[in-house]
PDB file of C-alpha atoms in Angstrom:
ATOM      1  CA  MET A1477     102.867  98.527  80.697  1.00 74.00           C
ATOM      2  CA  GLN A1478     100.505  95.763  81.391  1.00 84.00           C
ATOM      3  CA  ASP A1479     101.348  92.864  83.023  1.00 88.00           C
ATOM      4  CA  VAL A1480     100.090  89.099  81.434  1.00 89.00           C
ATOM      5  CA  ILE A1481     100.359  85.679  81.712  1.00 90.00           C
ATOM      6  CA  ILE A1482      99.612  82.981  78.842  1.00 91.00           C
ATOM      7  CA  VAL A1483      98.114  79.711  79.317  1.00 91.00           C
ATOM      8  CA  PHE A1484      98.524  76.818  77.428  1.00 90.00           C
ATOM      9  CA  ASN A1485      96.689  73.958  76.685  1.00 88.00           C
ATOM     10  CA  SER A1486      98.515  71.163  73.988  1.00 82.00           C
ATOM     11  CA  GLY A1487      96.062  68.071  72.975  1.00 78.00           C
ATOM     12  CA  SER A1488      96.647  65.663  70.360  1.00 76.00           C
ATOM     13  CA  SER A1489      95.809  67.875  67.554  1.00 83.00           C
ATOM     14  CA  SER A1490      95.084  70.877  69.385  1.00 87.00           C
ATOM     15  CA  LEU A1491      96.957  73.961  71.041  1.00 89.00           C
ATOM     16  CA  LYS A1492      94.326  76.315  72.810  1.00 93.00           C
ATOM     17  CA  PHE A1493      95.711  79.292  74.614  1.00 94.00           C
ATOM     18  CA  THR A1494      94.285  82.169  76.914  1.00 94.00           C
ATOM     19  CA  VAL A1495      95.989  85.507  77.988  1.00 93.00           C
ATOM     20  CA  TYR A1496      95.427  87.391  81.432  1.00 91.00           C
ATOM     21  CA  ASP A1497      95.918  90.355  82.282  1.00 89.00           C
ATOM     22  CA  LYS A1498      97.917  90.040  85.967  1.00 83.00           C
ATOM     23  CA  ALA A1499      96.666  93.413  87.318  1.00 76.00           C
ATOM     24  CA  ASP A1500      94.605  91.750  90.307  1.00 76.00           C
ATOM     25  CA  SER A1501      96.765  89.892  92.426  1.00 74.00           C
ATOM     26  CA  GLN A1502      93.588  87.924  93.141  1.00 79.00           C
ATOM     27  CA  LYS A1503      91.703  87.308  89.828  1.00 82.00           C
ATOM     28  CA  ALA A1504      93.400  87.504  86.457  1.00 82.00           C
ATOM     29  CA  THR A1505      91.089  89.081  83.949  1.00 89.00           C
ATOM     30  CA  VAL A1506      90.917  87.118  80.522  1.00 92.00           C
ATOM     31  CA  LEU A1507      92.480  89.259  77.669  1.00 92.00           C
ATOM     32  CA  LEU A1508      91.705  86.895  74.739  1.00 93.00           C
ATOM     33  CA  ASN A1509      92.141  83.239  74.021  1.00 95.00           C
ATOM     34  CA  GLY A1510      92.511  81.179  71.244  1.00 96.00           C
ATOM     35  CA  GLU A1511      93.834  78.070  69.462  1.00 95.00           C
ATOM     36  CA  ILE A1512      95.345  76.131  66.459  1.00 92.00           C
ATOM     37  CA  GLU A1513      93.723  72.991  65.261  1.00 91.00           C
ATOM     38  CA  GLN A1514      94.644  70.777  62.926  1.00 88.00           C
ATOM     39  CA  ASN A1515      92.512  68.777  60.843  1.00 85.00           C
ATOM     40  CA  PRO A1516      92.262  66.507  57.877  1.00 86.00           C
ATOM     41  CA  LYS A1517      92.676  69.558  55.471  1.00 86.00           C
ATOM     42  CA  GLY A1518      95.523  71.362  57.101  1.00 88.00           C
ATOM     43  CA  ALA A1519      95.399  73.732  60.087  1.00 90.00           C
ATOM     44  CA  ARG A1520      93.465  76.987  61.661  1.00 92.00           C
ATOM     45  CA  PHE A1521      94.236  79.212  63.991  1.00 93.00           C
ATOM     46  CA  HIS A1522      91.610  81.666  65.866  1.00 95.00           C
ATOM     47  CA  ALA A1523      91.775  84.025  68.490  1.00 95.00           C
ATOM     48  CA  LYS A1524      89.525  85.976  70.569  1.00 96.00           C
ATOM     49  CA  ASN A1525      89.503  88.913  72.968  1.00 93.00           C
ATOM     50  CA  HIS A1526      87.291  88.947  76.401  1.00 92.00           C
ATOM     51  CA  ASP A1527      84.080  90.298  74.354  1.00 95.00           C
ATOM     52  CA  GLY A1528      84.342  87.503  72.027  1.00 95.00           C
ATOM     53  CA  ALA A1529      85.551  90.087  68.985  1.00 96.00           C
ATOM     54  CA  VAL A1530      87.901  87.807  66.217  1.00 96.00           C
ATOM     55  CA  LEU A1531      91.389  89.020  66.456  1.00 93.00           C
ATOM     56  CA  ALA A1532      92.460  86.529  63.734  1.00 92.00           C
ATOM     57  CA  GLN A1533      91.328  83.970  61.870  1.00 94.00           C
ATOM     58  CA  GLU A1534      93.253  81.765  59.208  1.00 91.00           C
ATOM     59  CA  GLU A1535      93.477  78.571  57.565  1.00 91.00           C
ATOM     60  CA  TRP A1536      96.464  76.337  56.028  1.00 84.00           C
ATOM     61  CA  PRO A1537      96.103  73.728  53.658  1.00 85.00           C
ATOM     62  CA  GLU A1538      99.390  72.243  55.513  1.00 77.00           C
ATOM     63  CA  THR A1539     100.288  71.349  59.173  1.00 74.00           C
ATOM     64  CA  GLY A1540     103.842  71.304  60.761  1.00 75.00           C
ATOM     65  CA  LEU A1541     106.336  73.647  62.706  1.00 75.00           C
ATOM     66  CA  GLU A1542     105.233  76.814  61.296  1.00 80.00           C
ATOM     67  CA  ILE A1543     101.814  77.242  62.391  1.00 81.00           C
ATOM     68  CA  PHE A1544     103.285  77.280  65.841  1.00 81.00           C
ATOM     69  CA  ASP A1545     105.815  80.194  64.669  1.00 85.00           C
ATOM     70  CA  HIS A1546     102.984  82.218  63.754  1.00 86.00           C
ATOM     71  CA  LEU A1547     101.196  81.315  66.786  1.00 87.00           C
ATOM     72  CA  PHE A1548     104.103  82.965  68.808  1.00 86.00           C
ATOM     73  CA  HIS A1549     105.093  85.904  66.388  1.00 88.00           C
ATOM     74  CA  TRP A1550     100.945  86.870  66.874  1.00 89.00           C
ATOM     75  CA  LEU A1551     101.493  86.955  70.700  1.00 88.00           C
ATOM     76  CA  GLU A1552     104.754  88.731  70.637  1.00 85.00           C
ATOM     77  CA  GLN A1553     103.125  91.525  68.326  1.00 83.00           C
ATOM     78  CA  PHE A1554     100.184  90.983  71.345  1.00 77.00           C
ATOM     79  CA  ALA A1555     102.295  91.152  74.096  1.00 66.00           C
ATOM     80  CA  GLN A1556     104.280  94.206  72.892  1.00 66.00           C
ATOM     81  CA  LYS A1557     101.023  96.200  74.507  1.00 75.00           C
ATOM     82  CA  GLY A1558     101.960  94.190  77.316  1.00 78.00           C
ATOM     83  CA  ARG A1559     105.064  92.449  79.684  1.00 84.00           C
ATOM     84  CA  VAL A1560     104.592  88.553  80.037  1.00 86.00           C
ATOM     85  CA  VAL A1561     105.384  87.811  83.371  1.00 86.00           C
ATOM     86  CA  ALA A1562     104.703  83.932  83.736  1.00 86.00           C
ATOM     87  CA  ALA A1563     103.374  81.329  81.404  1.00 86.00           C
ATOM     88  CA  GLY A1564     101.375  78.171  82.070  1.00 86.00           C
ATOM     89  CA  HIS A1565     100.690  74.486  80.665  1.00 84.00           C
ATOM     90  CA  ARG A1566      97.856  72.432  81.696  1.00 82.00           C
ATOM     91  CA  VAL A1567      98.925  69.186  82.222  1.00 81.00           C
ATOM     92  CA  VAL A1568      96.128  66.290  81.843  1.00 79.00           C
ATOM     93  CA  HIS A1569      97.885  64.284  84.622  1.00 77.00           C
ATOM     94  CA  GLY A1570      99.466  65.339  87.697  1.00 82.00           C
ATOM     95  CA  GLY A1571      98.753  61.859  89.609  1.00 81.00           C
ATOM     96  CA  ALA A1572      99.213  62.650  93.341  1.00 86.00           C
ATOM     97  CA  ASP A1573     102.532  64.603  93.436  1.00 86.00           C
ATOM     98  CA  PHE A1574     100.632  67.690  91.616  1.00 84.00           C
ATOM     99  CA  LEU A1575      97.779  69.148  92.689  1.00 85.00           C
ATOM    100  CA  GLU A1576      98.931  72.478  92.726  1.00 85.00           C
ATOM    101  CA  PRO A1577     100.902  74.866  89.885  1.00 84.00           C
ATOM    102  CA  VAL A1578     104.563  74.152  90.333  1.00 87.00           C
ATOM    103  CA  LYS A1579     107.863  74.995  88.069  1.00 87.00           C
ATOM    104  CA  ILE A1580     108.780  72.987  85.613  1.00 86.00           C
ATOM    105  CA  THR A1581     111.811  71.570  86.012  1.00 89.00           C
ATOM    106  CA  PRO A1582     113.615  68.546  84.217  1.00 90.00           C
ATOM    107  CA  ASP A1583     112.796  66.426  87.752  1.00 92.00           C
ATOM    108  CA  VAL A1584     108.703  67.543  87.190  1.00 89.00           C
ATOM    109  CA  LEU A1585     109.369  66.885  83.125  1.00 89.00           C
ATOM    110  CA  ASN A1586     110.168  62.699  84.178  1.00 90.00           C
ATOM    111  CA  LYS A1587     107.740  62.311  87.142  1.00 90.00           C
ATOM    112  CA  LEU A1588     104.808  63.876  84.896  1.00 87.00           C
ATOM    113  CA  ASP A1589     106.577  61.720  81.727  1.00 89.00           C
ATOM    114  CA  GLN A1590     105.932  57.870  84.066  1.00 90.00           C
ATOM    115  CA  LEU A1591     102.401  59.275  84.347  1.00 86.00           C
ATOM    116  CA  THR A1592     102.119  59.167  80.681  1.00 86.00           C
ATOM    117  CA  PRO A1593     100.008  55.692  80.560  1.00 88.00           C
ATOM    118  CA  PHE A1594      97.643  56.889  81.939  1.00 85.00           C
ATOM    119  CA  ASP A1595      96.417  58.970  79.587  1.00 81.00           C
ATOM    120  CA  PRO A1596      98.879  58.376  76.072  1.00 79.00           C
ATOM    121  CA  LEU A1597      96.842  60.668  74.054  1.00 76.00           C
ATOM    122  CA  HIS A1598      97.451  64.107  75.680  1.00 73.00           C
ATOM    123  CA  GLN A1599     100.429  63.531  78.150  1.00 77.00           C
ATOM    124  CA  GLN A1600     102.711  63.055  75.368  1.00 75.00           C
ATOM    125  CA  ALA A1601     101.106  66.078  73.857  1.00 69.00           C
ATOM    126  CA  THR A1602     101.981  68.118  76.548  1.00 71.00           C
ATOM    127  CA  LEU A1603     104.910  66.612  77.310  1.00 76.00           C
ATOM    128  CA  ALA A1604     106.271  67.105  73.554  1.00 72.00           C
ATOM    129  CA  SER A1605     104.947  70.749  73.578  1.00 60.00           C
ATOM    130  CA  ARG A1606     108.468  71.252  76.377  1.00 58.00           C
TER     131      ARG A1606
END
C-alpha cells in the first residue's frame, strides 16, 4: 500500500491541495493536485495528476460546506489506493515562532490567531479550516 501525504492551502476563496507519494524518505513526489474555488457564479472543483491529466472537473451554482464534503469524499476514494500517513496545512504568517512545520495543538492555534492582524484575510481563512 502506498503511503501518501496531503497538504492543504486554504485562502480567502479557495482550498488548494496536493497529494504526495511518500515512498522516498528524502523527497516526496507529487501524485496529484487540485482546488476548490469559490466565485460569484458558484464553485468549481478540479484535480490533475502529476502529468497534468484532468482527474476531475466540476462546477456548482451554489457554495457551502457541502463542497468540502465532496472534496474529502473524492480524496477518500483516491486514498483507497494508498494510506494517508500525514496531512499538513500551509499557514500564511507563522511569525518568528513557526519557521518550520509543527504539530497543531490548541496552543499553536492560539499563537497563530494572535498573528491574524498581519494578514487578516488569509490567516482567518486558514484558522477557520480547523
